[in-house]
Structures are given as C-alpha cells and as structure tokens.
Short mmCIF file of C-alpha atoms in Angstrom, two decimals:
data_model
loop_
_atom_site.label_atom_id
_atom_site.label_comp_id
_atom_site.label_asym_id
_atom_site.label_seq_id
_atom_site.Cartn_x
_atom_site.Cartn_y
_atom_site.Cartn_z
CA UNK A 8 -11.89 -15.71 33.06
CA UNK A 9 -13.83 -15.59 29.81
CA UNK A 10 -15.36 -12.23 29.02
CA UNK A 11 -17.39 -11.16 26.00
CA UNK A 12 -18.33 -7.49 25.73
CA UNK A 13 -20.86 -6.46 23.10
CA UNK A 14 -21.22 -2.89 21.87
CA UNK A 15 -22.57 -0.86 18.98
CA UNK A 16 -26.28 -1.16 19.56
CA UNK A 17 -28.66 1.77 19.40
CA UNK A 18 -31.90 3.13 18.04
CA UNK A 19 -32.37 3.53 14.30
CA UNK A 20 -35.20 3.93 11.87
CA UNK A 21 -36.35 1.18 9.55
CA UNK A 22 -33.88 0.80 6.69
CA UNK A 23 -30.95 2.01 8.78
CA UNK A 24 -27.69 0.28 9.64
CA UNK A 25 -25.69 -0.62 12.73
CA UNK A 26 -22.41 -2.40 13.32
CA UNK A 27 -22.10 -4.50 16.44
CA UNK A 28 -18.80 -5.51 18.00
CA UNK A 29 -17.92 -8.23 20.48
CA UNK A 30 -14.56 -8.00 22.23
CA UNK A 31 -13.40 -11.32 23.67
CA UNK A 32 -10.83 -12.05 26.35
CA UNK A 33 -9.79 -15.03 28.42
CA UNK A 34 -10.23 -17.58 25.64
CA UNK A 35 -8.43 -18.81 22.53
CA UNK A 36 -10.55 -16.66 20.26
CA UNK A 37 -8.82 -17.70 17.04
CA UNK A 38 -9.59 -21.38 17.72
CA UNK A 39 -13.32 -20.99 18.27
CA UNK A 40 -16.46 -20.66 16.19
CA UNK A 41 -18.36 -17.52 17.17
CA UNK A 42 -22.00 -16.58 16.90
CA UNK A 43 -24.44 -13.71 17.24
CA UNK A 44 -27.79 -14.30 18.89
CA UNK A 45 -30.75 -12.12 19.79
CA UNK A 46 -33.66 -12.16 22.18
CA UNK A 47 -36.74 -9.99 21.94
CA UNK A 48 -39.04 -9.44 24.93
CA UNK A 49 -41.28 -12.44 25.46
CA UNK A 50 -39.43 -14.54 22.89
CA UNK A 51 -36.80 -17.23 23.04
CA UNK A 52 -33.20 -16.51 22.20
CA UNK A 53 -32.50 -17.20 18.54
CA UNK A 54 -29.40 -17.67 16.47
CA UNK A 55 -28.66 -14.89 14.01
CA UNK A 56 -25.30 -15.70 12.41
CA UNK A 57 -22.13 -17.65 13.04
CA UNK A 58 -18.60 -17.79 11.71
CA UNK A 59 -16.01 -20.53 11.86
CA UNK A 60 -12.75 -20.07 13.74
CA UNK A 61 -10.89 -19.33 10.49
CA UNK A 62 -13.58 -17.08 9.07
CA UNK A 63 -13.94 -19.34 6.04
CA UNK A 64 -17.47 -20.46 6.86
CA UNK A 65 -20.47 -18.34 7.77
CA UNK A 66 -24.12 -19.14 8.31
CA UNK A 67 -27.12 -16.86 8.58
CA UNK A 68 -30.60 -17.41 9.90
CA UNK A 69 -33.24 -16.97 7.23
CA UNK A 70 -34.70 -13.69 8.61
CA UNK A 71 -31.35 -11.87 8.31
CA UNK A 72 -29.75 -13.51 5.29
CA UNK A 73 -28.77 -10.92 2.72
CA UNK A 74 -29.02 -8.05 5.21
CA UNK A 75 -26.50 -8.96 7.94
CA UNK A 76 -22.81 -9.80 7.59
CA UNK A 77 -20.74 -11.50 10.28
CA UNK A 78 -16.96 -11.12 10.35
CA UNK A 79 -14.06 -11.47 12.75
CA UNK A 80 -10.59 -10.11 13.36
CA UNK A 81 -8.61 -12.79 15.18
CA UNK A 82 -5.68 -10.42 15.72
CA UNK A 83 -8.01 -8.14 17.72
CA UNK A 84 -10.07 -10.90 19.36
CA UNK A 85 -13.14 -9.15 18.02
CA UNK A 86 -16.32 -10.34 16.33
CA UNK A 87 -18.52 -8.05 14.23
CA UNK A 88 -22.05 -7.97 12.89
CA UNK A 89 -22.87 -5.47 10.15
CA UNK A 90 -26.62 -5.00 10.03
CA UNK A 91 -28.17 -3.27 7.03
CA UNK A 92 -31.77 -2.68 5.97
CA UNK A 93 -32.89 -3.01 9.56
CA UNK A 94 -36.54 -3.77 10.22
CA UNK A 95 -38.67 -3.33 13.37
CA UNK A 96 -38.64 -7.14 13.69
CA UNK A 97 -34.87 -6.93 14.31
CA UNK A 98 -35.49 -5.14 17.61
CA UNK A 99 -33.89 -7.24 20.35
CA UNK A 100 -30.98 -7.59 22.73
CA UNK A 101 -28.04 -8.94 20.76
CA UNK A 102 -25.45 -11.26 22.29
CA UNK A 103 -22.27 -12.94 21.12
CA UNK A 104 -21.16 -16.37 22.26
CA UNK A 105 -18.54 -18.98 21.40
CA UNK A 106 -17.79 -22.61 20.91
CA UNK A 107 -20.81 -24.11 19.19
CA UNK A 108 -21.26 -25.59 15.73
CA UNK A 109 -21.63 -23.13 12.87
CA UNK A 110 -24.57 -24.02 10.67
CA UNK A 111 -28.23 -24.83 11.04
CA UNK A 112 -27.41 -26.29 14.46
CA UNK A 113 -26.66 -22.76 15.66
CA UNK A 114 -30.24 -21.76 14.90
CA UNK A 115 -31.86 -24.95 16.21
CA UNK A 116 -29.86 -25.12 19.44
CA UNK A 117 -28.35 -21.82 20.64
CA UNK A 118 -27.50 -23.50 23.95
CA UNK A 119 -24.62 -25.19 22.16
CA UNK A 120 -22.80 -21.89 22.55
CA UNK A 121 -21.27 -20.49 25.73
CA UNK A 122 -20.01 -17.32 27.31
CA UNK A 123 -22.98 -15.00 26.91
CA UNK A 124 -22.10 -11.36 27.49
CA UNK A 125 -24.35 -8.60 28.79
CA UNK A 126 -25.72 -7.89 25.33
CA UNK A 127 -26.30 -4.70 23.37
CA UNK A 128 -29.78 -3.37 22.63
CA UNK A 129 -30.92 -2.77 19.07
CA UNK A 130 -34.17 -0.88 18.56
CA UNK A 131 -35.61 -0.28 15.10
CA UNK A 132 -38.56 2.05 14.68
CA UNK A 133 -40.88 2.14 11.69
#
C-alpha cells in the first residue's frame, strides 16, 4: 500500500522559512519522479516543484522559483521542500505526489501525479 506522509508545515511570518518533508512507503521511491503541490482555499491545486527520480533534474513553478528548493534522499525514501522568503501568497495545504512528468507538464496537469497524502498546512502572515 502506497503511503505518503507530509510534515513540517506551520505558521510563520512573511520572510520566514520552513522545510517540508514527505516520507514515502510502499513504492519504488528511487525509481519515481516526485513533486510538491499546494492548494489554497477556493483555488485549484497547483504544481510547485518536481524532481526526477535521480535528483538530476528539478523544475519550479514561476511563483516559487528562486525561493524554494526541492531535494530528495532516496536512501531514506524522503522528499524535501526548503521554502525561504515565504510570502502570504504561499499560504496553502502542501502535498507530495509521485509518478508524473517533471517539467512544465507538472504545473499544467497536476493530475498526472498520484498518491496524494493528507497534506501539511503552511500559513504565512504579513
């Protein structure tokens, strides 16, 4: 059974930082592209960042490029998202998922990914 468990969310002030983690089990983590997504109340889910199975390729959505860094540790079956210079517009529930293409397609079609966890809430106050 595939399980993705996100953690690390919280409440911070604008300009602050958080590091999200996603612990995966029940899948061949090291063989799969992974992605971070977010959904704010009343908005559609959007792609934030993705990383190839090897970690060699990453892609970031325009709103987070230069502020967020995605990484993975295949030995620990864990995906990370380092978020710096957080803005109130980053407030959302953050999810990890697996198996989709890593690139602009991740942003255009988040449904290409699978295995959505329960999410972790990020709240940024001004």
